[in-house]
Coordinates of C-alpha atoms in Angstrom, one line a residue:
X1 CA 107.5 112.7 68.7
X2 CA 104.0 113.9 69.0
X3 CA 102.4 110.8 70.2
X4 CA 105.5 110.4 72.6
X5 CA 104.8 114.0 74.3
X6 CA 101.3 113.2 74.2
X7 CA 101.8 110.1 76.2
X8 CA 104.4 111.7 78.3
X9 CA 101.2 114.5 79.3
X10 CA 98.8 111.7 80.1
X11 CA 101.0 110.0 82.6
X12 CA 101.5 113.7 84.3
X13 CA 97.7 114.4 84.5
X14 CA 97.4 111.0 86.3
X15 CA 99.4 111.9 89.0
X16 CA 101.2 115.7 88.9
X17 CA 103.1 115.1 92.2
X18 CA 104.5 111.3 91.4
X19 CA 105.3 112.9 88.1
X20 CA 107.7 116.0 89.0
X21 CA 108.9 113.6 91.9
X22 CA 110.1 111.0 89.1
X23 CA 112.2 114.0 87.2
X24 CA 114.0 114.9 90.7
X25 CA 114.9 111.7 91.5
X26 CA 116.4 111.3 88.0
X27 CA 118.6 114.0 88.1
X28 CA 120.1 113.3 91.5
X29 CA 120.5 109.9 90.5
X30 CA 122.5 111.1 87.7
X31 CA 124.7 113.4 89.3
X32 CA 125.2 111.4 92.2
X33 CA 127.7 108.7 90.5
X34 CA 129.7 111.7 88.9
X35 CA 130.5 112.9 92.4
X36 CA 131.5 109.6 93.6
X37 CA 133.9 108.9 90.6
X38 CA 135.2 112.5 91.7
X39 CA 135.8 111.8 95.0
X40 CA 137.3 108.4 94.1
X41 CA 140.1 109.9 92.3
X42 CA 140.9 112.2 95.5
X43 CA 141.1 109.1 97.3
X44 CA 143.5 107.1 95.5
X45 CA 145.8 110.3 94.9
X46 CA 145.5 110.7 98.6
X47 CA 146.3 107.2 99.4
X48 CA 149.6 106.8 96.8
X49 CA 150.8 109.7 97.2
X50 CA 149.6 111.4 100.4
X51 CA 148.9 114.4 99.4
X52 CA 145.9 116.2 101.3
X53 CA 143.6 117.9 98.5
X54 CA 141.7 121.2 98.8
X55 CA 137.9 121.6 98.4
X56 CA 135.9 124.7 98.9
X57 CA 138.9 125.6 101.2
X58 CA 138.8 122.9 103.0
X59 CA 141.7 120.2 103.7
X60 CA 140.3 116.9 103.0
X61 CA 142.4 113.8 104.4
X62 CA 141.9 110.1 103.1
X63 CA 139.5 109.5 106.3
X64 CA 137.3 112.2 105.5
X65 CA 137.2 111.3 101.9
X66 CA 136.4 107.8 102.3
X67 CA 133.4 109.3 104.6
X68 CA 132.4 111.4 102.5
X69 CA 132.6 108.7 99.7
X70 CA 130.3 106.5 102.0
X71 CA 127.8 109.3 102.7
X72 CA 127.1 109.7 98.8
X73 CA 126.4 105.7 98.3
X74 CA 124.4 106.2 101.1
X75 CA 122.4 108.9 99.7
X76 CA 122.3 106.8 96.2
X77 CA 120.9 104.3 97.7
X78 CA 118.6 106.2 100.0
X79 CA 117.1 107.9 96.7
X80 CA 117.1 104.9 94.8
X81 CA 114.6 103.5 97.6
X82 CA 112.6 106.7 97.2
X83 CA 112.4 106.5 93.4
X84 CA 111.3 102.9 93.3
X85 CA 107.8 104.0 95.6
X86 CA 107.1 106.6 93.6
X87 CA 107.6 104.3 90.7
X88 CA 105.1 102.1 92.4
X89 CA 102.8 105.0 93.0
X90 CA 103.0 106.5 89.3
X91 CA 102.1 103.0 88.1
X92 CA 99.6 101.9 89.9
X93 CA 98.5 105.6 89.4
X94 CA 98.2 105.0 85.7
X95 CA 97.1 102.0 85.4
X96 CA 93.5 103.1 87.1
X97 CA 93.8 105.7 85.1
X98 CA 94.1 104.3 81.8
X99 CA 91.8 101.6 82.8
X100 CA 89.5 103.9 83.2
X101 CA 89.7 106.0 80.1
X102 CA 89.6 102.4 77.8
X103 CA 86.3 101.8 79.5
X104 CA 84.7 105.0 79.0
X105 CA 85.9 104.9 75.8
X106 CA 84.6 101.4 75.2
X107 CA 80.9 102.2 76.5
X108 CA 80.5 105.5 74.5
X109 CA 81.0 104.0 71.2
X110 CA 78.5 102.5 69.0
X111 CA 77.6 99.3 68.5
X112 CA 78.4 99.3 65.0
X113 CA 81.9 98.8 65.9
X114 CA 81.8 95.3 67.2
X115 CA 80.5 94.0 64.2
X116 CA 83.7 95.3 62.8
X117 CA 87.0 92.7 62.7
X118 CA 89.1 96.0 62.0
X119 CA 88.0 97.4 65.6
X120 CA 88.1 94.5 67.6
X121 CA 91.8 94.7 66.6
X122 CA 92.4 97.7 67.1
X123 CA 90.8 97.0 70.9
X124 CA 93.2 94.2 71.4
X125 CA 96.1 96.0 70.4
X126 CA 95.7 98.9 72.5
X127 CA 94.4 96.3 76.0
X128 CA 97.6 94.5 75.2
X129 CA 99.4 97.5 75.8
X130 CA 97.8 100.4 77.8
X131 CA 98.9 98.7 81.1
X132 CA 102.4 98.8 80.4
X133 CA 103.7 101.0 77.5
X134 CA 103.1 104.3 78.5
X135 CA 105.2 104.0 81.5
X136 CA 107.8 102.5 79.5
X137 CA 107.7 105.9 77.9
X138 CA 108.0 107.7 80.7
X139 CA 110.9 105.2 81.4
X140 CA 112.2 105.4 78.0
X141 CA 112.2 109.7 78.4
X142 CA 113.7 109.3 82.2
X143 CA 116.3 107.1 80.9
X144 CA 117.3 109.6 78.2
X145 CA 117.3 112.9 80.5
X146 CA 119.6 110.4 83.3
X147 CA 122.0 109.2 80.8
X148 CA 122.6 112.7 78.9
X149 CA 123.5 113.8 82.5
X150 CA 125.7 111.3 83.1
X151 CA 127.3 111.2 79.5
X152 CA 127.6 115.7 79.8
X153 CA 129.7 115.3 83.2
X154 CA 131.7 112.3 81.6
X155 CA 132.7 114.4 78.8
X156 CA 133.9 116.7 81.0
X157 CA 136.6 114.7 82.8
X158 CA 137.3 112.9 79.7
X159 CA 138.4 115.9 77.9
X160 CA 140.8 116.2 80.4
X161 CA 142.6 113.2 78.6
X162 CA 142.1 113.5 75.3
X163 CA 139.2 114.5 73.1
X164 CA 139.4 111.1 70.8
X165 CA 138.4 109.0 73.9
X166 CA 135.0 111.0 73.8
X167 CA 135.0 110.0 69.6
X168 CA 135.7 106.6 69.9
X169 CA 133.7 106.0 73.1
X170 CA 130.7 107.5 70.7
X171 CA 131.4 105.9 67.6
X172 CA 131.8 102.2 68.8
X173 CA 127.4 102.6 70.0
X174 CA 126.8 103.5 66.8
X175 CA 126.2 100.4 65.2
X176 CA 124.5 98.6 68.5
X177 CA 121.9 102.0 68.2
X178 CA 121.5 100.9 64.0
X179 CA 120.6 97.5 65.0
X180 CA 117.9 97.9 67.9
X181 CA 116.0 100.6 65.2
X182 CA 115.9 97.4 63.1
X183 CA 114.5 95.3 65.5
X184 CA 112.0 97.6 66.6
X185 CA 110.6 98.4 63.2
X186 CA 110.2 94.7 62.8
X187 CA 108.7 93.3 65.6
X188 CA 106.3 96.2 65.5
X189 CA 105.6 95.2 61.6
X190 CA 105.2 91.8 62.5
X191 CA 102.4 92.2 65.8
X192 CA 100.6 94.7 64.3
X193 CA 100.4 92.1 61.0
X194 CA 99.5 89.3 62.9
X195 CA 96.9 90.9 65.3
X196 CA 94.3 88.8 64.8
X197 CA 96.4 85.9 65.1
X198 CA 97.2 86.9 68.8
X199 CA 93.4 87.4 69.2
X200 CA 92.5 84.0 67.7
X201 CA 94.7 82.7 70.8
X202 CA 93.0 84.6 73.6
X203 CA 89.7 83.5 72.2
X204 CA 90.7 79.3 72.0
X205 CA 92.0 80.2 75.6
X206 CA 88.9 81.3 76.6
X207 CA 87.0 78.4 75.0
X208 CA 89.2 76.4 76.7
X209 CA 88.9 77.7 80.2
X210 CA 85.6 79.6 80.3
X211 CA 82.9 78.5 82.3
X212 CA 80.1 79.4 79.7
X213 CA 82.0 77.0 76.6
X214 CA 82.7 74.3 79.8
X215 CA 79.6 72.1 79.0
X216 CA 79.8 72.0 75.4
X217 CA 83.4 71.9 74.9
X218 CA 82.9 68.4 77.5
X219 CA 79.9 67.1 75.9
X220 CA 81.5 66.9 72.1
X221 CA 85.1 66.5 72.9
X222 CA 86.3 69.7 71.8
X223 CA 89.0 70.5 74.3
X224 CA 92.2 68.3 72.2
X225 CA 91.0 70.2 68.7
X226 CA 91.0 73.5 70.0
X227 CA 94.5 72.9 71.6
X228 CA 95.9 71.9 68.8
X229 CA 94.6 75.0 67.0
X230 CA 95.9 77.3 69.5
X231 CA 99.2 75.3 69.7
X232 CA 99.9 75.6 66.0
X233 CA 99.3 79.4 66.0
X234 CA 101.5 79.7 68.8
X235 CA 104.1 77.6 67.1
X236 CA 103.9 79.9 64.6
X237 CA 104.5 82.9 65.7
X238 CA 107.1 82.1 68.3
X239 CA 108.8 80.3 65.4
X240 CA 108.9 83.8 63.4
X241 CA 109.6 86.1 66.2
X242 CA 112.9 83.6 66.9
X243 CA 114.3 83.7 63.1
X244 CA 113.6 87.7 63.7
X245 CA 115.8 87.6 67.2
X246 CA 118.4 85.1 65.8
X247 CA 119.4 87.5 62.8
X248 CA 119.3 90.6 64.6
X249 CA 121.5 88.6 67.1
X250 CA 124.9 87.8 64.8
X251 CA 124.3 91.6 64.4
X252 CA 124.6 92.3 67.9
X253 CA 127.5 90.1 68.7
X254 CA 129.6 92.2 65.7
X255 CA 128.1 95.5 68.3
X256 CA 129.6 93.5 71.1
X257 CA 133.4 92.9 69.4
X258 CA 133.9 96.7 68.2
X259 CA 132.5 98.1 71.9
X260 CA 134.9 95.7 73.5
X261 CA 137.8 96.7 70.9
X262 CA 137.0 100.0 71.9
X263 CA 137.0 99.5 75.2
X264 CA 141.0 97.7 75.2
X265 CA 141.5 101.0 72.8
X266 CA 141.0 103.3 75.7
X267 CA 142.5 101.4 78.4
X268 CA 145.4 101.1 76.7
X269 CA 146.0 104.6 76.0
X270 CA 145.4 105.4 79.6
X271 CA 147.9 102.7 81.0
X272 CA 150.4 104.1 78.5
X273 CA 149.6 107.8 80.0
X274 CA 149.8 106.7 83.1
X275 CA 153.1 105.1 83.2
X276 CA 154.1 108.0 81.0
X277 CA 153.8 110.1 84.1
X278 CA 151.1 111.9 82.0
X279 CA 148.2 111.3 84.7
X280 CA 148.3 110.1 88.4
X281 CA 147.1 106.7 89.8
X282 CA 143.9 108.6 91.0
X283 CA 143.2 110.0 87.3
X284 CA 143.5 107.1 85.7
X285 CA 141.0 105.1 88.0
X286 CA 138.9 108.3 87.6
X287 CA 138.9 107.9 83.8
X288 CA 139.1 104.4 83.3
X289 CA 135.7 104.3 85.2
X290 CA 134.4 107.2 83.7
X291 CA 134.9 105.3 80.2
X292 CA 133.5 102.4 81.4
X293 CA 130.4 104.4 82.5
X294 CA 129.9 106.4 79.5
X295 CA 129.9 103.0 77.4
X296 CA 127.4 102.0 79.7
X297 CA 125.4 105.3 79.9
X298 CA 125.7 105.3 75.6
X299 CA 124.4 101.8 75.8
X300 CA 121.5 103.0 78.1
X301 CA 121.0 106.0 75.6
X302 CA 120.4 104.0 73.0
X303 CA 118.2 101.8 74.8
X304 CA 115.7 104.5 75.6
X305 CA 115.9 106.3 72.2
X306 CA 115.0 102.7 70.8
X307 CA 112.7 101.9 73.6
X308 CA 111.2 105.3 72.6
X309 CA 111.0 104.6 68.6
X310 CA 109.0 101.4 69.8
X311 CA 106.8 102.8 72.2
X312 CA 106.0 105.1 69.8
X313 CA 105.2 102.9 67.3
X314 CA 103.4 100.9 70.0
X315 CA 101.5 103.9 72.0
X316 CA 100.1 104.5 68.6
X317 CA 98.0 101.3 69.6
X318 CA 96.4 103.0 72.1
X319 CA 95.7 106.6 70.9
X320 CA 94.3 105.1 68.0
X321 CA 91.6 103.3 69.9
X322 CA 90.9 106.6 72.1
X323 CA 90.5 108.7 69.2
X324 CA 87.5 106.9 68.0
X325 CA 84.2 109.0 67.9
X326 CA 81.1 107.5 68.0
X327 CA 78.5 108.1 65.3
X328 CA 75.3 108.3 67.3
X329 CA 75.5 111.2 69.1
X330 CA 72.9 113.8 70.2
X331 CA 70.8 116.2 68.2
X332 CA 72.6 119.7 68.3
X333 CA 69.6 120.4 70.7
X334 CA 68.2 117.6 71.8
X335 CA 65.0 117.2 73.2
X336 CA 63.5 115.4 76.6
X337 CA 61.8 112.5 76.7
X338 CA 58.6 112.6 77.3
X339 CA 56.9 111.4 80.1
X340 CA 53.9 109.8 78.4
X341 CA 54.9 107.4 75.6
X342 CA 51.5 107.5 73.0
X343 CA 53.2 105.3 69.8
X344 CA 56.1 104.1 69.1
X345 CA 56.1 103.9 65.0
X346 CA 58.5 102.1 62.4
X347 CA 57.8 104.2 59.6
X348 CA 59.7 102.4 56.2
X349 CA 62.7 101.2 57.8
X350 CA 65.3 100.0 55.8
X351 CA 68.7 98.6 57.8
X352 CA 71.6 96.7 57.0
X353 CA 74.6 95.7 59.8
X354 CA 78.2 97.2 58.3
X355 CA 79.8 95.0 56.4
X356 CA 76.9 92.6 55.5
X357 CA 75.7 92.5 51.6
X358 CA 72.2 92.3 52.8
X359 CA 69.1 94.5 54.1
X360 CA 68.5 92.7 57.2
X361 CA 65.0 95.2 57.3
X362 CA 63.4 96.8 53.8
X363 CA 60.9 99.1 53.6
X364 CA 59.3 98.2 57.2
X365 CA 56.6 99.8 59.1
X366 CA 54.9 99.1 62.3
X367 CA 52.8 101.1 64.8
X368 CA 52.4 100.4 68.6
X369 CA 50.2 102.0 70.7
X370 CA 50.1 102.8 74.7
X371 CA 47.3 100.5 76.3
X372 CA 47.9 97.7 73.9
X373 CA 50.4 94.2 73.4
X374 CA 51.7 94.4 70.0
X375 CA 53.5 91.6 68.3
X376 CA 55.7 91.1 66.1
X377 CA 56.3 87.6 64.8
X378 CA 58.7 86.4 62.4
X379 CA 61.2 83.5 61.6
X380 CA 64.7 83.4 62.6
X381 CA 67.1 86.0 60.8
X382 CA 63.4 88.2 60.2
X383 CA 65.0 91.4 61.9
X384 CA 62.8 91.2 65.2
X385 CA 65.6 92.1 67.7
X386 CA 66.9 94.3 65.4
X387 CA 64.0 96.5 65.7
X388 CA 64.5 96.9 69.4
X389 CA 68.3 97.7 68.7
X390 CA 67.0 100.7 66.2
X391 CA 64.8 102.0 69.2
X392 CA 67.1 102.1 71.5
X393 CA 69.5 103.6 68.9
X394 CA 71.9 101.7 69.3
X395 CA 71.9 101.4 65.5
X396 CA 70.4 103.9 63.2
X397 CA 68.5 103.4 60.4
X398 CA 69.8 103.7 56.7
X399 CA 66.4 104.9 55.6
X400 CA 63.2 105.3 57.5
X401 CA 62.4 107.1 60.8
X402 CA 61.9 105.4 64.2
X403 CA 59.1 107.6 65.8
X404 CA 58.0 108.0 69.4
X405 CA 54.9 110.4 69.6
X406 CA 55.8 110.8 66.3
X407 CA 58.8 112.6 66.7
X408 CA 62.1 111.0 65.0
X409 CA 64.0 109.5 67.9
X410 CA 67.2 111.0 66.8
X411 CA 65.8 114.0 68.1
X412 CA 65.6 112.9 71.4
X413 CA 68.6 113.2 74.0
X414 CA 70.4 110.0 74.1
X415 CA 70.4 108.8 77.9
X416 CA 66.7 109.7 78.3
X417 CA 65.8 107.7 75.1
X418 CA 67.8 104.6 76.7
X419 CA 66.1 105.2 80.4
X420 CA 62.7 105.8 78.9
X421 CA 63.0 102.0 77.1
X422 CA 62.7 99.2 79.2
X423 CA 63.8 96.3 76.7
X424 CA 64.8 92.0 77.5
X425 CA 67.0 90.8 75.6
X426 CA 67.0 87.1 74.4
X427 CA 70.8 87.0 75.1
X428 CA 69.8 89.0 78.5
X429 CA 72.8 89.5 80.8
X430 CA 73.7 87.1 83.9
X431 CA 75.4 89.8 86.7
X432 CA 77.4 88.4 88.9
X433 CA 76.0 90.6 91.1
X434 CA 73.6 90.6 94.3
X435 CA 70.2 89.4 93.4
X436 CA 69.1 92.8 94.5
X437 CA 71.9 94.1 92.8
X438 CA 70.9 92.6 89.2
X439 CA 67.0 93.6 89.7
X440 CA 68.2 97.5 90.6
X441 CA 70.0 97.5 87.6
X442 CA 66.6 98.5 85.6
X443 CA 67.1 102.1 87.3
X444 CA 70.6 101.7 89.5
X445 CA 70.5 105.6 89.9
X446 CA 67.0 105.5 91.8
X447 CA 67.6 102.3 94.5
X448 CA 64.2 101.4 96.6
X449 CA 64.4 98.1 97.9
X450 CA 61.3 98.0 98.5
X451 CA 60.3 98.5 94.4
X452 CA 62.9 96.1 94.6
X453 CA 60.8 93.3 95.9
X454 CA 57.6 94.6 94.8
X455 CA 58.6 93.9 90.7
X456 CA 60.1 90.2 92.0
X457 CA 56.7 89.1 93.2
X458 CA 55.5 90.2 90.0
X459 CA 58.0 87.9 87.9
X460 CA 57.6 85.4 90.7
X461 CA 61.1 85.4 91.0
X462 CA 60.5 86.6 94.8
X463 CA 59.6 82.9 95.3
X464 CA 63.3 81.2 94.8
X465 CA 65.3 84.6 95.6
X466 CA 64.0 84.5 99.6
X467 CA 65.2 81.1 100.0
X468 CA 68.8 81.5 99.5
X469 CA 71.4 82.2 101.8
X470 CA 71.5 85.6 102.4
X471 CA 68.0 86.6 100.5
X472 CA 68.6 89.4 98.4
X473 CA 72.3 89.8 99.3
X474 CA 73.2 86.8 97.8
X475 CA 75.9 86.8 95.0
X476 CA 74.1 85.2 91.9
X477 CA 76.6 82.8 89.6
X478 CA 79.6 80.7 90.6
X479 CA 82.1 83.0 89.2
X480 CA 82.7 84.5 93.1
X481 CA 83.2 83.4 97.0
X482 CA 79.3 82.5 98.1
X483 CA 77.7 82.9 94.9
X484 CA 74.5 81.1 93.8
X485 CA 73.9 79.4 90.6
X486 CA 70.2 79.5 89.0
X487 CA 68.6 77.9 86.4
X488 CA 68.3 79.4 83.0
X489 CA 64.4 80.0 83.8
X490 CA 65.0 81.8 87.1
X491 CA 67.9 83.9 86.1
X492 CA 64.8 85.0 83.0
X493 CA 62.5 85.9 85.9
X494 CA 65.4 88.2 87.4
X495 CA 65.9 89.9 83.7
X496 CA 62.4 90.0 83.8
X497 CA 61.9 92.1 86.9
X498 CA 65.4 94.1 86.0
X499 CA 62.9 95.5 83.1
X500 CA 59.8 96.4 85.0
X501 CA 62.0 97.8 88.0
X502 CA 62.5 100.7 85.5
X503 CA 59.7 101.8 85.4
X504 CA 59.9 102.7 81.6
X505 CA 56.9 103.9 79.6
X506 CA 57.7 101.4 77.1
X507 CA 58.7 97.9 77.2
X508 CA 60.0 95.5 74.5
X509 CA 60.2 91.7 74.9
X510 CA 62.1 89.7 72.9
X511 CA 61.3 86.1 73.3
X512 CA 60.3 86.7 77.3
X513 CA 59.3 83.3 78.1
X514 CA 61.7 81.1 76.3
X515 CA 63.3 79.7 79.1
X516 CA 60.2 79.2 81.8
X517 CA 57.7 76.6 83.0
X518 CA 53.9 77.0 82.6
X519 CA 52.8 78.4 86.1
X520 CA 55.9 80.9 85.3
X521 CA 54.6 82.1 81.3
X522 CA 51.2 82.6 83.0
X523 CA 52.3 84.8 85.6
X524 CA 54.0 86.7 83.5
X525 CA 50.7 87.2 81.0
X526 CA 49.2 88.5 84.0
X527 CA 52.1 90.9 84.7
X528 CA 52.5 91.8 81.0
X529 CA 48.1 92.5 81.3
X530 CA 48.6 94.5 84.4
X531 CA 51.2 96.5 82.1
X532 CA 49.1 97.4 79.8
X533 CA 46.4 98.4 81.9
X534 CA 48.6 101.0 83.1
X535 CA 49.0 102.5 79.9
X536 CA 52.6 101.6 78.4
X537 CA 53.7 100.4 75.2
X538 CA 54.3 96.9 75.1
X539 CA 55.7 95.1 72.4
X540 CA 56.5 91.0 72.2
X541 CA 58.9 89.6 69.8
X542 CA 58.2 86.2 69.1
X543 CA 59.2 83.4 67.0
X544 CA 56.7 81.4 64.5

């Protein structure tokens, strides 16, 4: 119940109005059908036997009923049409909302936790769901608060029968409510145990329709053996979802034969009463309705205290991905960057990734000094990116320090650290940006167009970038209406002057040049020269 009513609280902070709005609607929704079947009875009484009836002092012929019959449909429906745009609003309302807390949530934790199977399902599970189950709670809760409405009026005119209508009406849901706990608890035992299996399917999709996988997946064939892989998954798990539904199912028809028996139980009695003289015409449309309606409102009970016990289980997804906490946080005071970077020291670093059996660094050390290119070389697998990835703390270390100025970077507040780092990747990211987009990205809090430019004649990537289109306004990649696609070596050169657009008092190449022609690697000596001449920290990763 906890995580339901903390569900129930997020969906009201996202929108308070849409919120209180839905609960309104609800309750007039509910009432309004109990009036109706009211003012149906004084109709047919009024029609068989003529009589005129008295409400609120008030003579009321067949006319005027029928009117005022008419005038609440009208105003069901009219509410109905009201309820389904705030509906619209709440969800689209939540769906940003969520959205945004998943990637807030996403971009604060730590790296660590992608090199952990156990998270990325636990990410799946709750992007699977956030759009959708939340507001099935809401749903689920609105449901329950209509249908106990509904059910409380019901009572009341059934008791005007006989009391054992109300028992039997209640006792013949029992089993149908039994049977959908049953089902819940299973299908949620059986996604949650075959998580990765779901996510094994997204990823062959993507292989199979991602532009990135598109040339290799041609070139060797792979398209019919991935298929098949994803295919045989799929068979898989539909096959065990479907002996789940078919057994539950026999169990549902026995639900359907006693609600059915109960529902030729009731009739009966009421013809008998009828003829009996017992109860009028009117009464007896009255009640066979309201029976009919509290079997339906019981059936729609059950569904939302069901739907509820699965969301619940479900929504658990999602709070359970939210409540992770990042382990690299800031010092309890932290301090600023500083302005000037003099060193930047590996003092005995030893590192391992979770998970692995291996020290991928042991006992390491390694100064660099402002005013000069230092170098670290190493084969593959040596630890050279991951060196970059401890200075930027994006890991941290299991022993050792990682100095700057000789103060542990730990100590340092976290954002500053990060901005004060100007580092190239050798997976560097391709934005599907603007050109001038993906070069402001260095420092997208400080734009000057003009720097802009400036660090793209420096990379010489000013050269290829003023002859597209739309110059610097042009969408880079194919992924998007008018977008440019570059070669591997000119999308470098825009990574390149991403880096040096920063500004950053230190700057960390990792394999810089892999990708360009010779005029190209000796520009950028002369860029990396005129860097150091200005007094940063450089430091080149390369491979022997």
């Amino acid at each position: 119940m906890r995580q339901l009513l903390k569900a129930i609280n997020m969906i009201r902070q996202c929108d308070r109005k849409a919120f209180w709005m839905r609960i309104i609607y609800v309750v007039v929704l509910s009432l309004l059908p109990l009036l109706n079947l009211y003012i149906l009875k004084l109709l047919v009484d009024s029609v068989t036997t003529g009589s005129m009836p008295v409400v609120m002092g008030v003579e009321l012929n067949a006319y005027m009923l029928l009117g005022c019959f008419c005038v609440v449909f009208l105003l069901d429906r009219l509410v109905n049409v009201c309820n389904g745009v705030n509906n619209d609003v709440m969800s689209q309302r939540l769906i940003d909302y969520l959205s945004d807390k998943m990637q807030r949530q996403s971009a604060r934790l730590d790296m660590s936790y992608y090199d952990n199977p156990a998270y990325h399902d636990t990410y799946h599970r709750a992007q699977q769901e956030a759009s959708y189950r939340p507001l099935q709670v809401l749903s689920g809760f609105m449901g329950l608060l209509s249908s106990l409405i509904t059910i409380s009026g019901i009572i009341v005119m059934l008791c005007t029968a006989s009391v054992w209508i109300i028992v039997v009406m209640v006792v013949a849901v029992v089993p149908s409510f039994i049977v959908r706990i049953i089902k819940a608890r299973k299908l949620y035992a059986f996604r949650r145990g075959n998580t990765q299996s779901y996510r094994r399917t997204s990823y062959y999709t993507a292989l199979l329709g991602g532009r990135d996988f598109a040339k290799e997946m041609r070139t060797f064939g792979l398209a019919p053996y991935f298929q098949e892989k994803f295919v045989k998954i799929r068979r898989t798990l539909v096959g065990d979802i479907l002996k789940i539904s078919r057994r539950l199912a026999v169990y549902d028809s026995v639900c359907a034969i006693v609600e059915t028996a109960a529902l030729f139980a009731v009739t009966m009695f009421l013809i008998i009463s009828t003829t009996s003289g017992a109860i009028t015409i009117g009464s007896f449309v009255m009640l066979f309705e309201a029976f009919r309606k509290g079997q339906s409102q019981l059936t729609t009970l059950v569904s939302s205290v069901t739907g509820l016990y699965d969301n619940k289980l479900f929504i658990g997804n999602l709070f359970e991905f939210l409540d992770l906490e990042p382990s690299i946080v800031n010092a309890e005071n932290p301090l600023p960057f500083p302005e000037k970077v003099e060193s930047v020291e590996f003092r005995d670093i030893t590192f391992r990734y979770p998970k692995m059996q291996r020290d991928v660094l042991s006992h390491y050390n390694l100064v660099a000094k402002a005013g000069e290119v230092t170098q670290i070389e190493g084969e593959n697998g040596f630890g050279k990116t991951t060196l970059l990835k401890l200075l930027l703390r994006l890991y941290d270390t299991d022993s050792g320090a990682v100095l700057i100025n000789g103060i542990d970077v730990r100590q340092y507040e976290l954002t500053q650290l990060r901005h004060g780092i100007a580092a190239i990747f050798q997976d560097y990211v391709r934005f599907f940006c603007t050109a001038e987009e993906n070069i402001a990205f260095g420092d997208i809090e400080h734009f000057d167009p003009e720097r802009v430019r400036y660090v793209a004649s420096l990379t010489g990537a000013d050269s290829y970038i003023e002859r597209l289109p739309k110059g610097y306004q042009t969408p880079l990649g194919r992924m998007f209406d008018d977008g440019e696609d570059l070669s591997m070596g000119q999308w470098q050169r825009i990574a390149l002057a991403r880096q040096l657009y920063s500004n950053a008092p230190v700057l960390i190449f990792d394999e810089p040049t892999a990708w360009m022609d010779v005029p190209s690697r000796d520009r950028f000596y002369k860029t990396l020269e005129m860097m150091r001449q200005e007094g940063k920290v450089i430091i080149l990763i390369k491979h022997v």
